[in-house]
mmCIF file of C-alpha atoms in Angstrom:
data_model
loop_
_atom_site.group_PDB
_atom_site.id
_atom_site.type_symbol
_atom_site.label_atom_id
_atom_site.label_comp_id
_atom_site.label_asym_id
_atom_site.label_seq_id
_atom_site.Cartn_x
_atom_site.Cartn_y
_atom_site.Cartn_z
ATOM 1 C CA MET A 1 4.793 17.418 5.231
ATOM 2 C CA LYS A 2 4.047 20.402 2.900
ATOM 3 C CA SER A 3 0.253 19.717 0.134
ATOM 4 C CA GLY A 4 0.534 17.896 -2.141
ATOM 5 C CA LEU A 5 2.961 15.038 -0.499
ATOM 6 C CA GLY A 6 2.598 11.865 0.224
ATOM 7 C CA ILE A 7 4.406 8.074 -0.145
ATOM 8 C CA PHE A 8 4.449 5.128 -1.949
ATOM 9 C CA VAL A 9 4.868 2.509 0.544
ATOM 10 C CA THR A 10 6.146 -1.179 -1.012
ATOM 11 C CA GLY A 11 7.849 -3.902 0.267
ATOM 12 C CA SER A 12 11.247 -5.833 -0.327
ATOM 13 C CA ASP A 13 8.580 -9.608 -0.476
ATOM 14 C CA THR A 14 5.336 -9.612 0.529
ATOM 15 C CA GLY A 15 4.448 -10.474 4.472
ATOM 16 C CA VAL A 16 7.396 -7.352 5.938
ATOM 17 C CA GLY A 17 4.216 -5.585 7.723
ATOM 18 C CA LYS A 18 3.740 -2.676 4.858
ATOM 19 C CA THR A 19 0.346 -2.518 6.248
ATOM 20 C CA MET A 20 1.457 -1.310 9.976
ATOM 21 C CA VAL A 21 3.971 1.068 8.298
ATOM 22 C CA ALA A 22 1.354 2.634 6.377
ATOM 23 C CA GLY A 23 -0.701 2.299 8.687
ATOM 24 C CA GLY A 24 1.874 4.170 11.697
ATOM 25 C CA LEU A 25 2.929 6.441 9.393
ATOM 26 C CA ALA A 26 -1.069 7.845 8.899
ATOM 27 C CA ALA A 27 -1.778 7.361 12.395
ATOM 28 C CA LEU A 28 2.031 9.463 12.713
ATOM 29 C CA LEU A 29 0.410 12.668 10.392
ATOM 30 C CA ARG A 30 -3.240 12.458 12.337
ATOM 31 C CA LYS A 31 -1.683 12.916 15.302
ATOM 32 C CA ALA A 32 0.393 15.469 14.192
ATOM 33 C CA GLY A 33 -2.321 17.557 13.125
ATOM 34 C CA ARG A 34 -2.554 16.456 8.124
ATOM 35 C CA ASP A 35 -5.321 15.497 7.329
ATOM 36 C CA VAL A 36 -4.214 12.603 5.356
ATOM 37 C CA GLY A 37 -5.879 9.970 3.115
ATOM 38 C CA VAL A 38 -5.037 6.705 2.215
ATOM 39 C CA MET A 39 -5.426 3.933 -0.578
ATOM 40 C CA LYS A 40 -4.423 -0.179 -1.326
ATOM 41 C CA PRO A 41 -5.513 0.433 -4.645
ATOM 42 C CA VAL A 42 -5.563 -3.032 -5.314
ATOM 43 C CA GLU A 43 -6.065 -5.763 -2.323
ATOM 44 C CA THR A 44 -5.968 -9.415 -3.040
ATOM 45 C CA GLY A 45 -6.798 -12.058 -0.481
ATOM 46 C CA VAL A 46 -9.840 -10.510 0.187
ATOM 47 C CA HIS A 47 -12.118 -12.054 0.991
ATOM 48 C CA PRO A 48 -16.339 -11.573 1.005
ATOM 49 C CA SER A 49 -17.237 -12.226 4.469
ATOM 50 C CA PRO A 50 -13.821 -12.160 6.865
ATOM 51 C CA ALA A 51 -13.380 -14.633 9.764
ATOM 52 C CA ARG A 52 -14.753 -12.401 13.388
ATOM 53 C CA GLY A 53 -11.945 -10.492 14.457
ATOM 54 C CA ALA A 54 -10.134 -10.652 10.115
ATOM 55 C CA VAL A 55 -9.053 -6.702 9.670
ATOM 56 C CA ASP A 56 -8.314 -6.745 5.498
ATOM 57 C CA ASP A 57 -5.386 -3.954 4.549
ATOM 58 C CA ALA A 58 -7.341 -1.730 3.564
ATOM 59 C CA SER A 59 -10.057 -1.127 6.823
ATOM 60 C CA PHE A 60 -6.622 -0.934 9.064
ATOM 61 C CA LEU A 61 -5.376 1.902 7.222
ATOM 62 C CA MET A 62 -9.326 4.056 6.849
ATOM 63 C CA LYS A 63 -9.120 3.101 10.629
ATOM 64 C CA MET A 64 -5.906 4.276 11.256
ATOM 65 C CA ALA A 65 -5.788 7.462 9.791
ATOM 66 C CA GLY A 66 -9.023 8.203 10.880
ATOM 67 C CA VAL A 67 -10.517 8.843 7.706
ATOM 68 C CA LYS A 68 -14.837 8.162 6.518
ATOM 69 C CA ASP A 69 -13.862 8.002 2.912
ATOM 70 C CA PRO A 70 -15.962 5.706 0.730
ATOM 71 C CA ALA A 71 -14.238 2.420 0.618
ATOM 72 C CA GLU A 72 -15.268 1.805 -3.275
ATOM 73 C CA LEU A 73 -12.044 4.642 -3.619
ATOM 74 C CA VAL A 74 -9.563 3.563 -0.597
ATOM 75 C CA ARG A 75 -9.301 0.327 -2.498
ATOM 76 C CA PRO A 76 -10.624 0.343 -5.707
ATOM 77 C CA VAL A 77 -10.023 -2.932 -6.954
ATOM 78 C CA ALA A 78 -10.878 -6.042 -4.013
ATOM 79 C CA LEU A 79 -9.397 -9.480 -5.353
ATOM 80 C CA LYS A 80 -9.840 -13.018 -3.845
ATOM 81 C CA ALA A 81 -7.087 -14.969 -4.388
ATOM 82 C CA PRO A 82 -3.538 -13.975 -2.453
ATOM 83 C CA LEU A 83 -1.350 -13.569 -5.772
ATOM 84 C CA SER A 84 -0.305 -10.894 -8.037
ATOM 85 C CA PRO A 85 -2.933 -8.788 -8.851
ATOM 86 C CA TYR A 86 -2.683 -9.376 -11.882
ATOM 87 C CA HIS A 87 -2.889 -13.718 -11.447
ATOM 88 C CA ALA A 88 -5.702 -12.881 -9.445
ATOM 89 C CA ALA A 89 -7.463 -11.348 -11.895
ATOM 90 C CA ALA A 90 -7.050 -13.555 -14.295
ATOM 91 C CA ARG A 91 -7.775 -16.643 -12.325
ATOM 92 C CA GLU A 92 -11.354 -14.917 -11.221
ATOM 93 C CA GLY A 93 -11.754 -14.209 -14.480
ATOM 94 C CA ALA A 94 -11.427 -9.994 -14.108
ATOM 95 C CA SER A 95 -9.232 -7.575 -15.032
ATOM 96 C CA VAL A 96 -7.609 -5.389 -12.928
ATOM 97 C CA ASP A 97 -8.788 -1.404 -14.341
ATOM 98 C CA ILE A 98 -5.694 0.989 -13.850
ATOM 99 C CA GLY A 99 -8.131 4.192 -15.478
ATOM 100 C CA ALA A 100 -11.003 3.668 -11.679
ATOM 101 C CA ILE A 101 -7.539 2.889 -9.194
ATOM 102 C CA MET A 102 -6.032 6.669 -10.930
ATOM 103 C CA ASP A 103 -9.319 7.904 -11.100
ATOM 104 C CA ALA A 104 -9.437 6.595 -7.046
ATOM 105 C CA TYR A 105 -6.452 8.299 -6.393
ATOM 106 C CA ALA A 106 -8.027 11.413 -8.505
ATOM 107 C CA GLN A 107 -10.022 12.275 -5.692
ATOM 108 C CA LEU A 108 -8.407 10.524 -3.023
ATOM 109 C CA ARG A 109 -5.532 12.799 -3.261
ATOM 110 C CA SER A 110 -7.896 16.524 -3.757
ATOM 111 C CA ARG A 111 -9.536 15.554 -0.238
ATOM 112 C CA HIS A 112 -6.986 14.955 1.492
ATOM 113 C CA GLU A 113 -3.417 17.147 2.098
ATOM 114 C CA VAL A 114 -0.934 14.250 2.707
ATOM 115 C CA MET A 115 -1.663 10.364 0.635
ATOM 116 C CA ILE A 116 -0.524 7.266 2.070
ATOM 117 C CA VAL A 117 -0.804 4.146 -0.751
ATOM 118 C CA GLU A 118 -0.044 0.562 0.742
ATOM 119 C CA GLY A 119 1.034 -1.309 -2.636
ATOM 120 C CA ALA A 120 0.694 -5.065 -3.021
ATOM 121 C CA GLY A 121 4.203 -6.988 -2.355
ATOM 122 C CA GLY A 122 6.923 -5.169 -4.458
ATOM 123 C CA LEU A 123 7.347 -2.536 -6.699
ATOM 124 C CA MET A 124 8.438 -5.213 -9.338
ATOM 125 C CA VAL A 125 5.071 -7.605 -8.969
ATOM 126 C CA PRO A 126 1.755 -7.114 -12.026
ATOM 127 C CA VAL A 127 -1.084 -5.747 -11.538
ATOM 128 C CA THR A 128 -1.783 -6.440 -15.185
ATOM 129 C CA GLU A 129 -0.122 -7.808 -17.290
ATOM 130 C CA ASN A 130 1.967 -5.057 -18.754
ATOM 131 C CA VAL A 131 2.191 -2.774 -15.689
ATOM 132 C CA TYR A 132 3.665 -3.282 -12.136
ATOM 133 C CA MET A 133 3.383 -1.435 -9.527
ATOM 134 C CA ALA A 134 6.083 1.113 -9.751
ATOM 135 C CA ASP A 135 4.906 2.291 -12.523
ATOM 136 C CA LEU A 136 1.690 3.335 -10.162
ATOM 137 C CA ALA A 137 3.491 5.092 -7.850
ATOM 138 C CA ARG A 138 5.686 6.420 -11.338
ATOM 139 C CA MET A 139 1.839 7.442 -11.731
ATOM 140 C CA MET A 140 0.555 8.667 -8.946
ATOM 141 C CA GLY A 141 4.039 10.798 -8.354
ATOM 142 C CA LEU A 142 4.932 9.340 -5.327
ATOM 143 C CA PRO A 143 8.357 8.815 -3.241
ATOM 144 C CA ALA A 144 9.408 5.208 -2.236
ATOM 145 C CA LEU A 145 9.189 3.577 0.811
ATOM 146 C CA ILE A 146 11.228 0.692 1.247
ATOM 147 C CA VAL A 147 10.385 -1.830 3.588
ATOM 148 C CA VAL A 148 12.165 -5.029 4.979
ATOM 149 C CA HIS A 149 11.700 -7.589 6.702
ATOM 150 C CA PRO A 150 15.046 -7.335 9.201
ATOM 151 C CA PHE A 151 16.329 -10.990 8.652
ATOM 152 C CA LEU A 152 19.443 -13.039 7.399
ATOM 153 C CA GLY A 153 20.174 -11.907 3.693
ATOM 154 C CA CYS A 154 17.448 -7.874 4.228
ATOM 155 C CA ILE A 155 20.617 -5.919 3.119
ATOM 156 C CA ASN A 156 20.845 -7.729 0.202
ATOM 157 C CA GLN A 157 16.945 -6.950 -0.647
ATOM 158 C CA ALA A 158 16.654 -3.016 0.672
ATOM 159 C CA ILE A 159 19.549 -2.608 -1.868
ATOM 160 C CA SER A 160 18.310 -4.557 -4.574
ATOM 161 C CA ALA A 161 14.238 -2.598 -3.746
ATOM 162 C CA ALA A 162 16.449 0.540 -4.546
ATOM 163 C CA THR A 163 18.079 0.148 -7.786
ATOM 164 C CA VAL A 164 14.541 -1.028 -8.745
ATOM 165 C CA ALA A 165 13.116 1.729 -7.170
ATOM 166 C CA GLN A 166 16.207 4.213 -8.962
ATOM 167 C CA ALA A 167 16.125 2.219 -12.136
ATOM 168 C CA GLU A 168 11.649 2.785 -12.759
ATOM 169 C CA GLY A 169 12.350 6.682 -12.067
ATOM 170 C CA LEU A 170 10.746 6.348 -8.575
ATOM 171 C CA ASP A 171 12.363 8.823 -5.744
ATOM 172 C CA LEU A 172 13.527 6.811 -2.565
ATOM 173 C CA PHE A 173 11.825 8.263 0.592
ATOM 174 C CA GLY A 174 13.274 5.254 2.669
ATOM 175 C CA ILE A 175 13.616 1.715 3.545
ATOM 176 C CA VAL A 176 12.469 0.802 7.272
ATOM 177 C CA PHE A 177 13.421 -2.233 8.895
ATOM 178 C CA ASN A 178 10.204 -3.300 10.116
ATOM 179 C CA ALA A 179 10.487 -5.770 12.998
ATOM 180 C CA TRP A 180 6.286 -6.494 13.380
ATOM 181 C CA LYS A 181 5.397 -9.774 13.508
ATOM 182 C CA LYS A 182 3.339 -11.649 10.512
ATOM 183 C CA GLY A 183 -0.047 -12.257 11.171
ATOM 184 C CA LYS A 184 -2.317 -9.759 13.958
ATOM 185 C CA TYR A 185 -2.986 -7.045 13.847
ATOM 186 C CA PRO A 186 -2.591 -4.525 16.593
ATOM 187 C CA ALA A 187 -4.630 -4.593 19.166
ATOM 188 C CA PRO A 188 -8.013 -2.585 18.075
ATOM 189 C CA ASP A 189 -6.868 0.415 20.806
ATOM 190 C CA PHE A 190 -4.032 1.053 18.983
ATOM 191 C CA PRO A 191 -1.826 2.812 18.687
#
């Protein structure tokens, strides 16, 4: 990958393994000698003190990329409810600041050769009342990498997600059919 590149990792659904794919890409790029930054612009379902052994997506991505960037840049918005960012923020009486997300991205972008950004859910998940994950990818100028689970119906989901990416003006980096089992992160020494 050349300087200035990046990927916006999205999914056909929630729980399809976006974090595993994003983390794996970050680790591979790091092992290839690239300076890779990671970002989870909005993470929902975040608890102030996770259960022992639990790891949030942003921390996992940072570990896989081997970065020490400030957590508030890597994950500028953390919400407790496991809902879309817009609905989680509404439940908490908060709002999602798109400007803060884009400022954090600009700072990370200036620090790293390649950026791996993991969205929440799919491209049409609402971040605010009028901004969707696809809008974040477009504002960041990143192509979409769509992660799909390998179950019955996945071809339709993959084509539907790719069609949305195209309709939203995003370049499609690719589609990953991910067989990672939902529920646990890999062992601490992974990869």
